[in-house]
Coordinates of C-alpha atoms in Angstrom, one line a residue:
Chain A
M263 CA 113.4 12.8 125.9
D264 CA 112.8 11.5 129.4
L265 CA 110.1 13.6 131.2
S266 CA 112.3 13.8 134.3
I267 CA 115.1 15.4 132.3
L268 CA 112.7 18.1 131.2
I269 CA 111.6 18.6 134.7
Y270 CA 115.2 18.9 135.9
L271 CA 116.0 21.3 133.0
S272 CA 112.9 23.4 133.8
S273 CA 114.7 25.5 136.3
G274 CA 117.4 26.3 133.7
L275 CA 114.7 27.1 131.2
F276 CA 112.9 29.3 133.7
L277 CA 116.2 31.2 134.3
G278 CA 116.6 31.5 130.5
W279 CA 113.1 32.9 130.2
S280 CA 113.7 35.5 132.9
L281 CA 117.1 36.4 131.4
G282 CA 115.5 37.0 128.0
S283 CA 112.7 39.0 129.5
N284 CA 115.1 41.2 131.5
D285 CA 118.4 41.5 129.6
A286 CA 117.1 42.0 126.0
A287 CA 116.1 45.4 127.3
N288 CA 119.8 46.3 127.8
V289 CA 120.4 45.5 124.1
F290 CA 117.3 46.8 122.3
G291 CA 115.7 49.0 125.0
I292 CA 116.7 52.4 123.7
A293 CA 115.9 51.4 120.1
V294 CA 112.4 50.2 120.9
A295 CA 111.5 52.8 123.5
T296 CA 112.3 55.6 121.1
G297 CA 110.4 54.0 118.3
M298 CA 113.5 53.7 116.1
V299 CA 113.1 49.9 115.8
Q300 CA 109.8 48.1 116.1
F301 CA 109.5 45.6 119.0
K302 CA 108.8 42.7 116.6
T303 CA 111.9 43.4 114.5
A304 CA 114.0 43.8 117.7
A305 CA 112.6 40.5 119.2
I306 CA 113.3 38.6 116.0
I307 CA 116.9 39.9 115.6
C308 CA 117.5 39.5 119.3
S309 CA 116.3 35.8 119.4
I310 CA 118.2 34.8 116.3
F311 CA 121.5 36.3 117.5
V312 CA 121.1 35.0 121.1
I313 CA 120.7 31.5 119.7
L314 CA 123.7 31.9 117.4
G315 CA 125.8 33.3 120.2
A316 CA 124.8 30.6 122.7
V317 CA 125.4 27.7 120.2
I318 CA 128.6 29.0 118.5
S319 CA 130.5 30.8 121.4
G320 CA 128.7 29.7 124.6
S321 CA 131.1 27.0 125.8
G322 CA 133.9 29.2 127.3
G323 CA 131.9 30.5 130.3
A324 CA 130.4 27.1 131.0
S325 CA 133.8 25.5 131.4
T326 CA 134.9 28.1 133.9
L327 CA 131.7 27.5 136.0
S328 CA 132.5 23.8 135.7
R329 CA 136.0 24.5 137.2
L330 CA 134.3 26.1 140.2
G331 CA 132.2 23.1 141.0
H332 CA 131.5 19.8 139.2
I333 CA 127.8 19.4 139.8
N334 CA 127.4 15.7 139.1
T335 CA 123.7 15.0 139.4
M336 CA 120.7 16.4 137.5
S337 CA 118.8 17.1 140.7
G338 CA 121.8 19.0 142.1
A339 CA 122.1 21.1 138.9
F340 CA 118.3 21.7 139.0
M341 CA 118.5 23.1 142.5
V342 CA 121.6 25.3 141.8
T343 CA 119.7 26.9 138.9
L344 CA 116.4 27.2 140.8
A345 CA 118.2 28.8 143.7
A346 CA 119.8 31.3 141.3
A347 CA 116.4 32.0 139.6
V348 CA 114.6 32.6 143.0
T349 CA 117.4 34.9 144.1
V350 CA 117.3 36.9 140.9
Y351 CA 113.5 37.1 141.0
N352 CA 113.7 38.6 144.5
M353 CA 116.5 41.0 143.6
V354 CA 114.4 42.2 140.7
K355 CA 111.5 42.6 143.1
L356 CA 113.7 44.7 145.4
K357 CA 114.7 46.7 142.3
L358 CA 118.4 45.9 142.8
P359 CA 120.5 45.5 139.7
S360 CA 120.6 41.7 139.8
S361 CA 123.1 39.5 138.2
T362 CA 122.2 35.9 137.2
T363 CA 126.0 35.2 137.1
Q364 CA 126.5 36.1 140.7
A365 CA 123.4 34.0 141.7
I366 CA 124.7 31.0 139.8
I367 CA 128.2 31.3 141.4
G368 CA 126.5 31.5 144.8
G369 CA 124.4 28.4 143.9
I370 CA 127.5 26.4 142.9
V371 CA 129.3 27.4 146.1
G372 CA 126.2 26.4 148.1
W373 CA 126.2 23.0 146.3
N374 CA 130.0 22.6 147.0
L375 CA 129.4 23.3 150.7
Y376 CA 126.5 20.9 150.9
A377 CA 128.3 18.1 149.0
G378 CA 131.5 18.7 151.0
K379 CA 133.4 19.3 147.8
P380 CA 136.2 21.9 147.8
T381 CA 135.7 25.2 146.1
D382 CA 138.6 26.3 143.9
M383 CA 139.3 29.6 145.7
Q384 CA 141.7 30.7 142.9
V385 CA 138.9 30.4 140.3
L386 CA 136.4 32.0 142.7
M387 CA 138.7 34.9 143.3
K388 CA 139.2 35.3 139.5
I389 CA 135.4 35.3 139.0
T390 CA 134.8 37.8 141.7
M391 CA 137.4 40.0 140.1
T392 CA 135.5 39.9 136.8
W393 CA 132.4 41.3 138.7
V394 CA 134.5 44.5 139.4
L395 CA 136.2 44.4 136.0
C396 CA 133.0 44.2 134.0
P397 CA 131.5 47.6 134.9
L398 CA 135.0 49.2 134.9
L399 CA 135.8 47.8 131.5
A400 CA 132.4 48.9 130.1
A401 CA 133.0 52.4 131.5
A402 CA 136.5 52.5 129.9
I403 CA 135.2 51.3 126.5
A404 CA 132.3 53.7 126.6
I405 CA 134.6 56.7 127.3
L406 CA 137.0 55.8 124.5
L407 CA 134.2 55.1 122.0
Y408 CA 132.4 58.3 122.9
K409 CA 135.5 60.4 122.6
L410 CA 136.4 58.8 119.2
L411 CA 132.8 59.2 117.9
T412 CA 132.3 62.8 119.0
F413 CA 135.8 63.7 117.5
L414 CA 134.8 62.1 114.2
L415 CA 131.3 63.5 114.1
S416 CA 132.5 67.0 114.8
R417 CA 134.6 66.8 111.7
L418 CA 132.2 65.1 109.4
K419 CA 129.3 67.5 110.0
I420 CA 126.6 65.0 109.2
H421 CA 123.0 66.2 108.8
L422 CA 120.7 65.6 111.8
L423 CA 118.4 63.3 109.7
T424 CA 121.3 61.3 108.1
M425 CA 122.7 60.9 111.6
D426 CA 119.3 59.6 112.7
M427 CA 119.4 57.1 109.8
Y428 CA 122.9 55.9 110.8
T429 CA 121.8 55.7 114.4
R430 CA 119.0 53.4 113.4
F431 CA 121.3 51.1 111.5
G432 CA 123.8 51.4 114.3
L433 CA 121.3 50.4 116.9
I434 CA 120.2 47.4 114.9
I435 CA 123.8 46.2 114.3
A436 CA 124.8 46.9 117.9
G437 CA 121.6 45.1 119.0
A438 CA 122.5 42.1 116.9
F439 CA 126.1 42.1 118.3
G440 CA 124.7 42.6 121.8
S441 CA 122.3 39.7 121.4
Y442 CA 125.1 37.5 120.1
S443 CA 127.3 38.5 123.1
L444 CA 124.4 38.0 125.5
G445 CA 123.8 34.5 124.2
A446 CA 127.5 33.6 124.1
N447 CA 128.2 35.0 127.6
N448 CA 125.1 34.3 129.6
I449 CA 124.0 30.9 128.3
A450 CA 126.5 29.4 130.8
N451 CA 124.3 30.9 133.6
V452 CA 121.2 29.2 132.1
M453 CA 122.6 25.8 131.2
G454 CA 126.2 25.8 132.4
V455 CA 125.6 23.7 135.5
F456 CA 124.0 20.9 133.4
V457 CA 127.0 20.5 131.2
D458 CA 128.7 17.9 133.5
V459 CA 125.5 15.8 133.7
L460 CA 124.5 16.1 130.0
P461 CA 121.3 14.3 129.1
F462 CA 122.0 14.5 125.4
T463 CA 124.3 12.7 122.9
D464 CA 126.1 14.2 119.9
A465 CA 124.1 14.3 116.7
V466 CA 125.7 14.2 113.3
V467 CA 124.0 16.2 110.6
G468 CA 125.8 15.7 107.2
P469 CA 129.4 16.9 107.7
Y470 CA 128.5 18.7 110.9
T471 CA 128.5 17.4 114.4
F472 CA 125.9 19.0 116.7
T473 CA 127.5 18.4 120.1
S474 CA 125.5 17.6 123.1
V475 CA 126.6 20.8 124.8
Q476 CA 125.4 22.8 121.7
Q477 CA 122.0 21.0 121.9
L478 CA 121.7 21.9 125.6
F479 CA 122.7 25.5 124.8
L480 CA 120.2 25.7 121.9
L481 CA 117.4 24.6 124.3
G482 CA 118.5 27.3 126.8
A483 CA 118.8 29.9 124.1
C484 CA 115.3 29.1 122.9
A485 CA 114.0 29.7 126.5
I486 CA 115.8 33.1 126.3
A487 CA 114.1 33.8 123.0
V488 CA 110.7 33.0 124.5
G489 CA 111.5 35.4 127.3
V490 CA 112.3 38.1 124.7
F491 CA 109.1 37.6 122.8
T492 CA 106.7 37.2 125.8
Y493 CA 107.9 39.6 128.5
S494 CA 110.7 41.9 127.4
Y495 CA 108.6 44.7 125.8
K496 CA 107.8 46.3 129.2
M497 CA 111.4 46.1 130.3
M498 CA 112.5 47.6 127.0
L499 CA 110.2 50.6 127.6
T500 CA 111.5 51.0 131.2
V501 CA 115.2 50.6 130.4
G502 CA 114.8 52.5 127.2
G503 CA 113.1 55.3 129.1
E504 CA 116.0 55.5 131.5
L505 CA 118.5 55.5 128.6
S506 CA 116.6 58.0 126.5
V507 CA 117.9 60.9 128.7
L508 CA 121.2 60.2 126.8
S509 CA 121.7 61.4 123.3
P510 CA 121.2 58.7 120.6
I511 CA 125.0 58.6 120.1
A512 CA 125.6 58.1 123.8
A513 CA 122.9 55.4 124.0
W514 CA 124.5 53.6 121.0
V515 CA 127.9 53.8 122.8
V516 CA 126.3 52.2 125.9
V517 CA 124.9 49.3 123.9
V518 CA 128.2 48.7 122.1
A519 CA 130.3 49.0 125.2
H520 CA 128.0 46.6 127.0
S521 CA 128.0 44.2 124.1
F522 CA 131.8 44.3 123.7
V523 CA 132.3 43.5 127.4
L524 CA 130.0 40.5 127.3
F525 CA 131.7 39.4 124.1
A526 CA 135.2 39.8 125.5
F527 CA 134.3 37.6 128.5
A528 CA 132.9 34.9 126.2
S529 CA 135.3 34.9 123.2
Q530 CA 137.9 32.2 123.0
G531 CA 139.3 34.1 120.0
I532 CA 140.1 37.3 122.0
K533 CA 141.5 35.2 124.9
T534 CA 143.8 33.3 122.5
F535 CA 144.8 36.6 120.8
L536 CA 145.7 38.3 124.2
E537 CA 147.6 35.2 125.4
S538 CA 149.6 34.8 122.1
N539 CA 150.6 38.5 122.4
H540 CA 151.7 38.0 126.1
L541 CA 148.9 40.3 127.3
P542 CA 146.8 39.7 130.4
S543 CA 143.8 37.7 129.1
L544 CA 140.3 37.7 130.4
L545 CA 138.7 34.8 132.2
L546 CA 135.9 33.3 130.1
V547 CA 133.0 33.7 132.5
P548 CA 129.4 35.0 132.4
V549 CA 129.2 38.6 133.5
S550 CA 126.2 40.8 134.4
S551 CA 124.6 42.5 131.4
T552 CA 122.8 45.1 133.6
Q553 CA 126.0 46.0 135.5
A554 CA 127.9 46.4 132.2
V555 CA 125.2 48.9 131.1
V556 CA 125.4 50.8 134.4
G557 CA 129.2 50.9 134.1
A558 CA 129.0 52.3 130.6
I559 CA 126.5 55.0 131.6
V560 CA 128.6 56.0 134.6
G561 CA 131.6 56.2 132.3
L562 CA 129.8 58.5 129.9
G563 CA 128.6 60.5 132.9
L564 CA 132.2 61.0 134.1
I565 CA 133.1 62.8 130.8
T566 CA 129.9 64.5 130.0
N567 CA 127.8 65.4 133.1
R568 CA 129.1 64.2 136.4
Q569 CA 125.9 65.4 138.1
S570 CA 123.9 62.9 136.0
I571 CA 125.6 60.0 137.6
R572 CA 123.3 58.0 139.9
W573 CA 125.6 57.0 142.7
G574 CA 122.8 55.2 144.4
K575 CA 122.6 52.8 141.5
I576 CA 126.4 52.2 141.8
S577 CA 126.1 51.5 145.5
Q578 CA 123.3 49.0 144.7
I579 CA 125.8 47.1 142.5
F580 CA 128.2 46.9 145.4
V581 CA 125.4 45.6 147.6
S582 CA 124.3 43.0 145.0
W583 CA 127.9 41.7 144.7
L584 CA 127.6 40.6 148.3
V585 CA 123.9 39.9 148.7
T586 CA 123.2 37.9 145.5
P587 CA 125.8 35.1 145.8
I588 CA 125.3 34.7 149.6
T589 CA 121.5 34.5 149.2
A590 CA 121.8 32.1 146.3
A591 CA 124.3 29.9 148.3
L592 CA 122.0 29.9 151.3
I593 CA 118.8 29.1 149.3
C594 CA 120.7 26.3 147.4
F595 CA 122.2 24.8 150.6
I596 CA 118.8 24.7 152.4
S597 CA 116.9 23.5 149.3
L598 CA 119.4 20.7 148.6
F599 CA 118.8 19.4 152.2
F600 CA 115.0 19.2 151.5
L601 CA 115.5 17.8 148.0
Q602 CA 117.7 15.0 149.5
N603 CA 115.9 14.3 152.7
V604 CA 112.2 15.0 151.8
F605 CA 112.1 14.1 148.1
N606 CA 114.8 11.4 148.3
Q607 CA 116.9 12.8 145.4
T608 CA 120.6 12.2 144.9
V609 CA 121.9 15.7 144.9
Y610 CA 125.6 14.8 144.7
Q611 CA 127.7 11.8 144.2
Chain B
M291 CA 113.4 39.2 87.3
F292 CA 114.6 42.7 86.4
L293 CA 111.5 44.1 88.1
A294 CA 112.1 42.0 91.2
N295 CA 115.8 43.1 91.4
R296 CA 114.7 46.7 90.9
K297 CA 112.1 46.4 93.7
E298 CA 114.7 44.9 96.1
Q299 CA 117.1 47.7 95.3
N300 CA 114.4 50.3 95.8
G301 CA 113.5 48.8 99.2
R302 CA 117.2 48.9 100.2
F303 CA 117.6 52.5 99.4
T304 CA 114.1 53.8 100.5
L305 CA 115.3 54.9 103.9
F306 CA 118.4 56.6 102.4
R307 CA 116.4 58.3 99.6
R308 CA 113.6 59.3 102.0
T309 CA 116.1 60.9 104.4
K310 CA 117.9 62.8 101.6
K311 CA 114.6 64.0 100.2
L312 CA 113.5 65.3 103.7
E313 CA 116.9 67.0 104.1
S314 CA 116.5 68.8 100.7
R315 CA 113.0 69.9 101.8
I316 CA 114.4 71.4 105.0
D317 CA 117.1 73.1 102.9
E318 CA 114.5 74.4 100.5
F319 CA 112.4 75.7 103.4
L320 CA 115.4 77.6 104.8
D321 CA 116.4 78.9 101.3
N322 CA 112.9 80.3 100.9
M323 CA 113.3 82.2 104.2
V324 CA 116.5 83.8 102.9
E325 CA 114.8 84.6 99.5
A326 CA 111.8 86.1 101.3
A327 CA 114.2 88.3 103.4
L328 CA 116.0 89.5 100.2
L329 CA 112.7 90.2 98.5
F330 CA 111.7 92.2 101.5
R331 CA 114.8 94.3 101.3
R332 CA 114.3 94.8 97.5
G333 CA 110.6 95.6 98.0
I334 CA 111.3 98.3 100.7
K335 CA 114.0 99.8 98.6
I336 CA 111.7 100.1 95.6
Y337 CA 108.9 101.5 97.8
L338 CA 111.2 104.1 99.3
K339 CA 112.4 105.1 95.8
R340 CA 109.3 104.9 93.7
G341 CA 106.3 103.9 95.9
I342 CA 104.0 101.1 94.8
T343 CA 105.2 100.0 91.4
D344 CA 104.8 96.8 89.3
E345 CA 108.3 95.8 90.6
F346 CA 107.1 96.1 94.2
E347 CA 104.0 94.1 93.4
E348 CA 106.2 91.4 91.8
C349 CA 108.2 91.2 95.1
L350 CA 105.0 90.9 97.1
E351 CA 103.7 88.2 94.7
K352 CA 106.9 86.2 95.0
A353 CA 107.0 86.5 98.8
E354 CA 103.4 85.3 98.8
E355 CA 104.4 82.3 96.7
L356 CA 107.3 81.5 99.1
E357 CA 105.0 81.8 102.0
N358 CA 102.6 79.3 100.5
R359 CA 105.4 77.0 99.5
N360 CA 106.9 77.0 103.0
D361 CA 103.5 76.3 104.5
E362 CA 103.3 73.2 102.2
L363 CA 106.8 72.2 103.0
R364 CA 106.4 72.5 106.7
R365 CA 103.3 70.3 106.6
R366 CA 105.1 67.7 104.5
I367 CA 108.1 67.7 106.8
E368 CA 105.9 67.4 109.9
T369 CA 103.9 64.5 108.4
E370 CA 107.1 62.6 107.3
L371 CA 108.8 63.1 110.7
Y372 CA 105.8 61.8 112.5
L373 CA 104.9 59.0 110.1
N374 CA 108.4 57.6 109.9
T375 CA 109.2 58.3 113.6
L376 CA 112.4 60.1 112.6
I377 CA 114.6 62.0 115.0
P378 CA 112.4 61.1 118.0
E379 CA 114.5 63.0 120.5
S380 CA 114.6 66.3 118.6
R381 CA 111.4 66.0 116.5
E382 CA 109.5 68.5 118.6
D383 CA 112.4 71.0 118.5
V384 CA 112.7 70.7 114.7
L385 CA 109.0 71.2 114.2
R386 CA 108.9 74.2 116.5
L387 CA 111.9 75.7 114.8
L388 CA 110.3 75.3 111.3
E389 CA 107.0 76.7 112.6
H390 CA 108.7 79.8 114.0
I391 CA 110.8 80.3 110.8
D392 CA 107.5 80.0 108.9
D393 CA 106.1 82.7 111.1
L394 CA 108.9 85.0 110.0
V395 CA 108.2 84.3 106.3
N396 CA 104.5 85.2 107.1
L397 CA 105.7 88.4 108.8
V398 CA 107.8 89.3 105.8
E399 CA 104.9 88.8 103.4
A400 CA 102.5 90.6 105.8
N401 CA 104.8 93.6 106.0
L402 CA 105.0 93.9 102.2
F403 CA 101.2 93.6 102.1
R404 CA 100.9 96.4 104.7
F405 CA 103.1 98.7 102.5
S406 CA 101.1 97.8 99.4
I407 CA 97.7 98.4 101.1
Q408 CA 98.4 101.3 103.6
Q409 CA 101.2 103.0 101.5
P410 CA 102.7 105.0 104.5
D411 CA 103.8 108.5 103.7
I412 CA 107.5 108.4 104.5
P413 CA 109.2 111.9 104.3
D414 CA 112.6 112.0 102.6
H415 CA 114.6 112.8 105.7
L416 CA 113.3 109.5 107.3
K417 CA 113.9 107.3 104.3
N418 CA 117.6 106.5 105.1
G419 CA 116.5 105.3 108.6
F420 CA 114.0 102.9 107.0
R421 CA 116.7 101.7 104.6
D422 CA 119.1 101.1 107.4
L423 CA 116.6 99.4 109.6
T424 CA 115.5 97.1 106.7
K425 CA 119.2 96.3 105.9
I426 CA 120.0 95.3 109.5
V427 CA 116.8 93.3 109.9
V428 CA 117.5 91.3 106.7
E429 CA 121.1 90.6 107.9
C430 CA 119.6 89.4 111.2
L431 CA 117.2 87.1 109.2
E432 CA 120.1 85.7 107.2
E433 CA 122.1 85.0 110.3
V434 CA 119.3 83.2 112.0
V435 CA 118.9 80.9 108.9
K436 CA 122.6 80.2 109.1
A437 CA 122.1 79.3 112.7
A438 CA 119.2 77.0 111.8
R439 CA 121.4 75.3 109.1
A440 CA 124.1 74.9 111.7
F441 CA 121.7 73.2 114.1
F442 CA 121.1 70.5 111.4
R443 CA 124.7 70.0 110.4
D444 CA 127.1 71.4 113.0
Y445 CA 125.3 72.2 116.2
S446 CA 128.5 73.4 117.9
S447 CA 128.6 76.5 115.7
V448 CA 125.0 77.5 116.4
R449 CA 126.3 79.8 119.1
D450 CA 128.6 81.7 116.7
F451 CA 125.7 82.6 114.4
N452 CA 123.4 83.3 117.3
S453 CA 125.7 85.9 118.6
K454 CA 125.5 87.7 115.3
V455 CA 121.7 87.5 115.4
I456 CA 121.7 89.1 118.8
F457 CA 124.1 91.8 117.6
F458 CA 121.9 92.7 114.6
E459 CA 118.8 92.6 116.7
T460 CA 120.4 95.1 119.1
E461 CA 121.4 97.3 116.2
A462 CA 117.9 97.1 114.8
D463 CA 116.5 98.3 118.1
K464 CA 118.9 101.2 118.1
V465 CA 118.0 102.3 114.6
S466 CA 114.3 101.8 115.4
T467 CA 114.6 104.0 118.4
R468 CA 116.4 106.6 116.4
I469 CA 113.7 106.6 113.7
Q470 CA 111.0 106.9 116.3
R471 CA 112.7 109.9 117.9
E472 CA 113.1 111.5 114.5
V473 CA 109.4 110.9 113.7
F474 CA 108.2 112.5 116.9
D475 CA 110.7 115.4 116.5
S476 CA 109.2 116.2 113.1
D477 CA 106.3 118.4 112.1
L478 CA 104.2 115.5 110.8
S479 CA 100.6 115.1 112.0
L480 CA 99.9 112.8 114.9
E481 CA 98.1 110.2 112.7
N482 CA 101.0 110.2 110.3
K483 CA 103.5 109.8 113.2
R484 CA 101.5 106.9 114.6
H485 CA 101.3 105.3 111.2
L486 CA 105.1 105.5 110.7
I487 CA 105.9 104.2 114.2
Y488 CA 103.6 101.3 113.4
F489 CA 105.6 100.4 110.4
V490 CA 108.9 100.8 112.2
E491 CA 107.7 98.5 114.9
K492 CA 106.5 95.9 112.3
I493 CA 109.8 95.9 110.6
D494 CA 111.7 95.6 113.9
D495 CA 109.4 92.7 114.8
L496 CA 111.3 90.6 112.2
A497 CA 114.5 91.1 114.1
N498 CA 112.8 90.3 117.4
G499 CA 111.4 87.1 115.9
A500 CA 114.8 86.1 114.7
E501 CA 116.3 86.7 118.2
D502 CA 113.5 84.5 119.7
I503 CA 114.5 81.7 117.3
A504 CA 118.2 82.2 118.1
D505 CA 117.4 81.7 121.8
E506 CA 115.4 78.6 121.1
L507 CA 118.2 77.3 118.9
N508 CA 120.7 77.7 121.7
I509 CA 118.6 75.4 123.9
Y510 CA 118.1 72.9 121.1
A511 CA 121.8 72.7 120.4
I512 CA 122.6 72.2 124.1
K513 CA 120.0 69.3 124.1
L514 CA 121.8 67.7 121.1
K515 CA 125.1 67.9 123.0
V516 CA 123.9 66.2 126.2

């Protein structure tokens, strides 16, 4: 592989690493923080399923991003991703619930503006609608799931210790599903903008064709896995600590609701099913893992203890809907200028 | 090959078996509490009828065995809960609950011991009062065990059993006060009066201990709900 390609991809790999170190906590945080699942086990399961999700179901979100802006040079894609990474880094520093998706969208719009390309406003509107829909859907799923579970459990009268055992299995299965969904949904953030300027060619292994997009996503997913192994432990303890005020059942519901939302926004199968039944389908687009978790917790708060809802956290989400994409667009626009005029790179064609 | 398959199957079911074993230990622990309470009722009945007899000593011996067995069970449960990091969010509550129930078993055994060693002289006209008090206290202990079982399997019904515990504790207080009045209204010597009051209070302590556990259980059940 050409070294320059690796340098261009480095911003995507960095974003993948930071995604792994931050968002794995939403999936396995509670299980690790409470000691129900060992970190090593969680990291291995998370990494395997993130990679599977990215390679098998990751293409849907990437194609939507591609409809928003056809970034047609490697250096342009590099800068869009770097602008998103820098924005997310600063949002995390400011302790705002950051979204890699919103940063990437901002970066693409920034590139469109710089390159003088039109931004498909219809797609942009649809994407911004998913930002609102994501926490709302997570809240609705969490409420339904919690009601159903508490109804069933009140009738089954399961022993506290057996319930603990089921919760452990449940957290591992939900964690695996969540990791798969995270890989499927968020890989587009990490590598999506590189799809139109793919540096790879399809590889045929026996009867299987390993497409160039899958190779790219595999690389991005490996970066996420490195993030999980190297830096997610502390985040798991922090996020898990916040979630541990919930009962184990409620925590499990949060993880499943979050995972389902991410999966729904990445699954071609669900989209096809909804469309074939003449139901409103979901746009395949990367959504924020953190905001899905906050949405699910608020949903549970509404039906259990309204006083426990942290409205400050919700207002922070509203702020991040505006601040994240605008900041990323500005950083991208200014950086593209420097990349083109100082480093003599072709940032668009 | 057979051994390898067996080992794999064992591994797969270890968690399940370990959980079931621990559950049966907790059940045994609570069964022992109920048995100790019933032994206490029988022991006092025998004492009031015939004084210290072989039958009474047998009750005491059995209560002692149950107390030792529960100490052992509690330690095992405690170790397993910590070693296997089970029920992390309610582990402390469960251990405190078992500890306090164990204290009640100790109190049952200690009370029987007191009767065996000090042999209080209970006049006939007070015997019915002692019988009533013992009966109510044992019912209170049975209800608190039911509440503890409900905490493990159906925490929403803990409250129902707790209200019965509180009812019996209040009844025990009433009977205890009645006996104390009767003791001081009698012509017994002061040292005899003090001795009998001491025993009434010690029996009543069992109901008080049960009420304390019921209060704790209320909180633990609320914590499970949140």
